[in-house]
Amino acid sequence: METFETLVRAEFAPKNTFLNTASSGLLPARTVAALHEAVAVRAEGRPLGPLWEDVEAARASFARLAGVPVARVAAGPSVAAQTGLVAASLPPGAEVLTAEDDFTSVVNPFHVRGDLKVRAVPLERLAESVRPGTALVAVSAAQSADGRIADLPALREAATAHGARTYVDFSQAAGWLPMEAEGFDFTVCTTYKWLLGPHGAAVLVVPEDHGDLTPILATWVSAEKPWDSCYGPVQELAHSARRFDGPPALFSYAGLRHSLALIEELGVAAVHAHDLALADRFRAGLATLGREALPAPGSAIVSVPGLGHRQPELGRAGIEVSNRAGNLRASFHLYNTTADVDRLLDVLSG
């Protein structure tokens, strides 16, 4: 009988101590095999039908993980592109509320509009800062820099009370933190981090009524009948969120389909418990070294002030972490073990 442990070990064999999923996740063996097959399809001149099927399979898998109907999921290339789509839908002068120092892809498209009122407040004050006239609140579910988790229930309540829409980026959360996209107007997620996919794929969840979005990037793949819409203006856009699709990077989705299947097989709840146990072990170990992580309770991302400068040394020792604004950032995912945590602590103690 397959267990969490045996399933993970069959998919991953890292050659180092990889604690950097917040930058990019490892590819499962099944995903690597799928990518090789996709390349062979192109190299041998075979029909591309199976690769297009992978896009739809990945869309459906993400919809299940997000808890929404598949008709609400659009496929695109990046969070920045999806944020740009949402930003373009707002009227001039609209107020967008954001968290201070949130990831650039979540906030910059609103700034470059030039005619929006973008207001940034500390993450902990986000919900209380929603006010009459706030058109949209945009925030990451988990902060990239330090792993802090947004109080999404409070945000949802405040936005509802003031008639504001919500845009939540799950890029640093989906895959280890349970995701309920149903409770928000728009959610976005790049898939090469905790969802273990290749680079080049990001998904956007939109409301059933499409939330006043204009499909400004629409092309033939956005049509209700794509293969009948290759020339001239699209006569009928897809009735589903597929109207917001961009031409998909087929190789990326060929791999992503299998990465998402693995997350579904393991179960987000099991991944969540595994990841947090390792993160908590690291936090406890830091205390024995006289160090304390930045506050981010319940997060699989741990950021330690003043240790970012040791990232090159750790890299030479075969331990992959990140340096973020002088802080050492370690992120723990399903392929990590207690031995990985203890090795990091051992090197830091030297």
PDB file of C-alpha atoms in Angstrom, residues 10-177:
ATOM      1  CA  ALA A  10       9.241   7.486  -5.749  1.00  0.00           C
ATOM      2  CA  GLU A  11       8.931  10.957  -7.284  1.00  0.00           C
ATOM      3  CA  PHE A  12      11.902  12.871  -5.872  1.00  0.00           C
ATOM      4  CA  ALA A  13      15.619  12.211  -5.485  1.00  0.00           C
ATOM      5  CA  PRO A  14      17.275  15.613  -4.877  1.00  0.00           C
ATOM      6  CA  LYS A  15      21.050  15.718  -5.028  1.00  0.00           C
ATOM      7  CA  ASN A  16      21.266  18.436  -2.401  1.00  0.00           C
ATOM      8  CA  THR A  17      19.381  19.780   0.613  1.00  0.00           C
ATOM      9  CA  PHE A  18      16.759  21.770  -1.253  1.00  0.00           C
ATOM     10  CA  LEU A  19      14.927  24.231   0.999  1.00  0.00           C
ATOM     11  CA  ASN A  20      13.964  26.807  -1.619  1.00  0.00           C
ATOM     12  CA  THR A  21      10.491  25.902  -2.859  1.00  0.00           C
ATOM     13  CA  ALA A  22       9.400  29.515  -2.340  1.00  0.00           C
ATOM     14  CA  SER A  23      11.644  30.265  -5.341  1.00  0.00           C
ATOM     15  CA  SER A  24      10.820  27.169  -7.400  1.00  0.00           C
ATOM     16  CA  GLY A  25       9.728  23.650  -6.578  1.00  0.00           C
ATOM     17  CA  LEU A  26      11.338  20.404  -7.643  1.00  0.00           C
ATOM     18  CA  LEU A  27       9.826  18.554 -10.583  1.00  0.00           C
ATOM     19  CA  PRO A  28       8.360  15.113  -9.807  1.00  0.00           C
ATOM     20  CA  ALA A  29       9.654  12.165 -11.816  1.00  0.00           C
ATOM     21  CA  ARG A  30       6.283  11.798 -13.549  1.00  0.00           C
ATOM     22  CA  THR A  31       6.466  15.426 -14.671  1.00  0.00           C
ATOM     23  CA  VAL A  32       9.983  15.001 -16.024  1.00  0.00           C
ATOM     24  CA  ALA A  33       8.826  11.954 -17.986  1.00  0.00           C
ATOM     25  CA  ALA A  34       5.874  13.918 -19.381  1.00  0.00           C
ATOM     26  CA  LEU A  35       8.152  16.739 -20.483  1.00  0.00           C
ATOM     27  CA  HIS A  36      10.407  14.288 -22.312  1.00  0.00           C
ATOM     28  CA  GLU A  37       7.361  12.837 -24.052  1.00  0.00           C
ATOM     29  CA  ALA A  38       6.108  16.303 -25.019  1.00  0.00           C
ATOM     30  CA  VAL A  39       9.482  17.128 -26.547  1.00  0.00           C
ATOM     31  CA  ALA A  40       9.405  13.852 -28.458  1.00  0.00           C
ATOM     32  CA  VAL A  41       5.954  14.680 -29.824  1.00  0.00           C
ATOM     33  CA  ARG A  42       7.315  17.918 -31.261  1.00  0.00           C
ATOM     34  CA  ALA A  43      10.605  16.436 -32.437  1.00  0.00           C
ATOM     35  CA  GLU A  44       8.934  13.544 -34.236  1.00  0.00           C
ATOM     36  CA  GLY A  45       6.201  15.592 -35.878  1.00  0.00           C
ATOM     37  CA  ARG A  46       3.335  13.853 -34.153  1.00  0.00           C
ATOM     38  CA  PRO A  47      -0.062  15.580 -33.775  1.00  0.00           C
ATOM     39  CA  LEU A  48      -0.219  18.020 -30.881  1.00  0.00           C
ATOM     40  CA  GLY A  49      -3.682  16.958 -29.743  1.00  0.00           C
ATOM     41  CA  PRO A  50      -2.411  15.235 -26.579  1.00  0.00           C
ATOM     42  CA  LEU A  51      -0.616  18.418 -25.502  1.00  0.00           C
ATOM     43  CA  TRP A  52      -3.812  20.449 -25.831  1.00  0.00           C
ATOM     44  CA  GLU A  53      -5.555  17.790 -23.767  1.00  0.00           C
ATOM     45  CA  ASP A  54      -2.936  18.334 -21.068  1.00  0.00           C
ATOM     46  CA  VAL A  55      -3.965  21.996 -20.813  1.00  0.00           C
ATOM     47  CA  GLU A  56      -7.557  21.019 -20.098  1.00  0.00           C
ATOM     48  CA  ALA A  57      -6.533  18.274 -17.664  1.00  0.00           C
ATOM     49  CA  ALA A  58      -4.360  20.746 -15.744  1.00  0.00           C
ATOM     50  CA  ARG A  59      -7.195  23.283 -15.708  1.00  0.00           C
ATOM     51  CA  ALA A  60      -9.584  20.702 -14.265  1.00  0.00           C
ATOM     52  CA  SER A  61      -7.066  19.534 -11.665  1.00  0.00           C
ATOM     53  CA  PHE A  62      -6.407  23.067 -10.462  1.00  0.00           C
ATOM     54  CA  ALA A  63     -10.156  23.723 -10.280  1.00  0.00           C
ATOM     55  CA  ARG A  64     -10.529  20.764  -7.917  1.00  0.00           C
ATOM     56  CA  LEU A  65      -7.673  21.973  -5.730  1.00  0.00           C
ATOM     57  CA  ALA A  66      -9.149  25.485  -5.669  1.00  0.00           C
ATOM     58  CA  GLY A  67     -12.673  24.249  -4.992  1.00  0.00           C
ATOM     59  CA  VAL A  68     -14.305  25.975  -7.962  1.00  0.00           C
ATOM     60  CA  PRO A  69     -16.022  24.859 -11.186  1.00  0.00           C
ATOM     61  CA  VAL A  70     -13.579  24.375 -14.041  1.00  0.00           C
ATOM     62  CA  ALA A  71     -15.506  26.957 -16.081  1.00  0.00           C
ATOM     63  CA  ARG A  72     -14.105  29.654 -13.783  1.00  0.00           C
ATOM     64  CA  VAL A  73     -10.431  28.845 -14.447  1.00  0.00           C
ATOM     65  CA  ALA A  74      -8.365  30.680 -17.080  1.00  0.00           C
ATOM     66  CA  ALA A  75      -4.911  29.554 -18.193  1.00  0.00           C
ATOM     67  CA  GLY A  76      -2.128  32.049 -18.729  1.00  0.00           C
ATOM     68  CA  PRO A  77       1.625  32.557 -18.619  1.00  0.00           C
ATOM     69  CA  SER A  78       2.302  34.476 -15.388  1.00  0.00           C
ATOM     70  CA  VAL A  79       0.859  36.228 -12.346  1.00  0.00           C
ATOM     71  CA  ALA A  80       1.925  39.604 -13.757  1.00  0.00           C
ATOM     72  CA  ALA A  81      -0.086  39.014 -16.923  1.00  0.00           C
ATOM     73  CA  GLN A  82      -3.149  37.959 -14.941  1.00  0.00           C
ATOM     74  CA  THR A  83      -2.813  40.945 -12.602  1.00  0.00           C
ATOM     75  CA  GLY A  84      -2.587  43.182 -15.654  1.00  0.00           C
ATOM     76  CA  LEU A  85      -5.886  41.771 -16.868  1.00  0.00           C
ATOM     77  CA  VAL A  86      -7.553  42.624 -13.558  1.00  0.00           C
ATOM     78  CA  ALA A  87      -5.905  46.057 -13.438  1.00  0.00           C
ATOM     79  CA  ALA A  88      -7.148  46.890 -16.935  1.00  0.00           C
ATOM     80  CA  SER A  89     -10.744  46.268 -15.832  1.00  0.00           C
ATOM     81  CA  LEU A  90     -10.791  49.053 -13.243  1.00  0.00           C
ATOM     82  CA  PRO A  91     -12.159  52.519 -14.033  1.00  0.00           C
ATOM     83  CA  PRO A  92      -9.842  55.550 -13.794  1.00  0.00           C
ATOM     84  CA  GLY A  93      -9.502  56.781 -10.226  1.00  0.00           C
ATOM     85  CA  ALA A  94     -10.468  53.472  -8.635  1.00  0.00           C
ATOM     86  CA  GLU A  95      -8.832  52.733  -5.279  1.00  0.00           C
ATOM     87  CA  VAL A  96      -6.770  49.556  -4.999  1.00  0.00           C
ATOM     88  CA  LEU A  97      -5.730  48.504  -1.501  1.00  0.00           C
ATOM     89  CA  THR A  98      -2.531  46.436  -1.214  1.00  0.00           C
ATOM     90  CA  ALA A  99      -0.162  45.153   1.457  1.00  0.00           C
ATOM     91  CA  GLU A 100       3.150  46.907   1.963  1.00  0.00           C
ATOM     92  CA  ASP A 101       6.067  45.175   0.226  1.00  0.00           C
ATOM     93  CA  ASP A 102       3.903  42.522  -1.380  1.00  0.00           C
ATOM     94  CA  PHE A 103       5.361  40.693  -4.361  1.00  0.00           C
ATOM     95  CA  THR A 104       5.839  42.949  -7.372  1.00  0.00           C
ATOM     96  CA  SER A 105       3.724  40.880  -9.770  1.00  0.00           C
ATOM     97  CA  VAL A 106       0.724  41.342  -7.485  1.00  0.00           C
ATOM     98  CA  VAL A 107       0.930  45.116  -7.215  1.00  0.00           C
ATOM     99  CA  ASN A 108       2.950  46.679 -10.031  1.00  0.00           C
ATOM    100  CA  PRO A 109       0.343  46.349 -12.825  1.00  0.00           C
ATOM    101  CA  PHE A 110      -1.939  48.576 -10.745  1.00  0.00           C
ATOM    102  CA  HIS A 111       0.792  51.189 -10.344  1.00  0.00           C
ATOM    103  CA  VAL A 112       1.745  51.356 -14.011  1.00  0.00           C
ATOM    104  CA  ARG A 113      -1.832  52.199 -14.964  1.00  0.00           C
ATOM    105  CA  GLY A 114      -1.026  55.678 -13.692  1.00  0.00           C
ATOM    106  CA  ASP A 115      -4.657  56.618 -13.139  1.00  0.00           C
ATOM    107  CA  LEU A 116      -5.514  54.369 -10.177  1.00  0.00           C
ATOM    108  CA  LYS A 117      -5.291  55.249  -6.493  1.00  0.00           C
ATOM    109  CA  VAL A 118      -3.056  52.513  -5.076  1.00  0.00           C
ATOM    110  CA  ARG A 119      -2.852  52.486  -1.289  1.00  0.00           C
ATOM    111  CA  ALA A 120      -0.470  50.231   0.664  1.00  0.00           C
ATOM    112  CA  VAL A 121      -0.853  49.349   4.349  1.00  0.00           C
ATOM    113  CA  PRO A 122       0.825  46.802   6.646  1.00  0.00           C
ATOM    114  CA  LEU A 123      -0.451  43.287   6.002  1.00  0.00           C
ATOM    115  CA  GLU A 124      -1.850  43.035   9.534  1.00  0.00           C
ATOM    116  CA  ARG A 125      -4.021  46.118   8.926  1.00  0.00           C
ATOM    117  CA  LEU A 126      -5.313  45.127   5.499  1.00  0.00           C
ATOM    118  CA  ALA A 127      -8.835  44.096   6.489  1.00  0.00           C
ATOM    119  CA  GLU A 128      -9.407  47.096   8.774  1.00  0.00           C
ATOM    120  CA  SER A 129      -8.170  49.431   6.016  1.00  0.00           C
ATOM    121  CA  VAL A 130     -10.909  48.508   3.532  1.00  0.00           C
ATOM    122  CA  ARG A 131     -13.213  51.516   3.343  1.00  0.00           C
ATOM    123  CA  PRO A 132     -16.122  52.875   1.351  1.00  0.00           C
ATOM    124  CA  GLY A 133     -14.820  53.592  -2.130  1.00  0.00           C
ATOM    125  CA  THR A 134     -12.226  50.805  -2.117  1.00  0.00           C
ATOM    126  CA  ALA A 135     -12.738  49.086  -5.455  1.00  0.00           C
ATOM    127  CA  LEU A 136     -10.321  46.179  -5.074  1.00  0.00           C
ATOM    128  CA  VAL A 137      -8.104  44.607  -2.443  1.00  0.00           C
ATOM    129  CA  ALA A 138      -5.070  42.757  -3.845  1.00  0.00           C
ATOM    130  CA  VAL A 139      -2.855  40.598  -1.644  1.00  0.00           C
ATOM    131  CA  SER A 140      -0.772  37.425  -1.521  1.00  0.00           C
ATOM    132  CA  ALA A 141      -2.230  34.671   0.639  1.00  0.00           C
ATOM    133  CA  ALA A 142       1.306  34.042   1.939  1.00  0.00           C
ATOM    134  CA  GLN A 143       4.013  36.651   1.684  1.00  0.00           C
ATOM    135  CA  SER A 144       6.999  35.721  -0.474  1.00  0.00           C
ATOM    136  CA  ALA A 145       9.561  37.548   1.656  1.00  0.00           C
ATOM    137  CA  ASP A 146       8.773  36.108   5.063  1.00  0.00           C
ATOM    138  CA  GLY A 147       5.858  33.653   4.821  1.00  0.00           C
ATOM    139  CA  ARG A 148       3.292  35.712   6.746  1.00  0.00           C
ATOM    140  CA  ILE A 149      -0.230  34.493   6.033  1.00  0.00           C
ATOM    141  CA  ALA A 150      -2.959  37.024   5.296  1.00  0.00           C
ATOM    142  CA  ASP A 151      -6.125  36.929   7.377  1.00  0.00           C
ATOM    143  CA  LEU A 152      -8.270  36.031   4.402  1.00  0.00           C
ATOM    144  CA  PRO A 153     -11.546  35.456   6.290  1.00  0.00           C
ATOM    145  CA  ALA A 154     -11.293  38.947   7.805  1.00  0.00           C
ATOM    146  CA  LEU A 155     -10.435  40.406   4.422  1.00  0.00           C
ATOM    147  CA  ARG A 156     -13.402  38.701   2.795  1.00  0.00           C
ATOM    148  CA  GLU A 157     -15.739  40.025   5.492  1.00  0.00           C
ATOM    149  CA  ALA A 158     -14.439  43.578   5.229  1.00  0.00           C
ATOM    150  CA  ALA A 159     -14.554  43.578   1.435  1.00  0.00           C
ATOM    151  CA  THR A 160     -18.136  42.315   1.453  1.00  0.00           C
ATOM    152  CA  ALA A 161     -19.158  44.984   3.961  1.00  0.00           C
ATOM    153  CA  HIS A 162     -17.765  47.771   1.766  1.00  0.00           C
ATOM    154  CA  GLY A 163     -18.591  46.370  -1.667  1.00  0.00           C
ATOM    155  CA  ALA A 164     -14.940  45.885  -2.649  1.00  0.00           C
ATOM    156  CA  ARG A 165     -13.702  43.106  -4.867  1.00  0.00           C
ATOM    157  CA  THR A 166     -10.838  40.830  -3.854  1.00  0.00           C
ATOM    158  CA  TYR A 167      -7.794  39.582  -5.751  1.00  0.00           C
ATOM    159  CA  VAL A 168      -5.710  36.961  -3.919  1.00  0.00           C
ATOM    160  CA  ASP A 169      -2.428  35.501  -5.132  1.00  0.00           C
ATOM    161  CA  PHE A 170      -1.956  31.920  -3.916  1.00  0.00           C
ATOM    162  CA  SER A 171       1.454  31.426  -5.525  1.00  0.00           C
ATOM    163  CA  GLN A 172       3.177  30.941  -2.152  1.00  0.00           C
ATOM    164  CA  ALA A 173       0.294  28.971  -0.658  1.00  0.00           C
ATOM    165  CA  ALA A 174      -1.431  26.653  -3.140  1.00  0.00           C
ATOM    166  CA  GLY A 175      -0.076  23.139  -2.734  1.00  0.00           C
ATOM    167  CA  TRP A 176       0.523  23.276   1.022  1.00  0.00           C
ATOM    168  CA  LEU A 177      -2.141  25.652   2.355  1.00  0.00           C
TER     169      LEU A 177
END
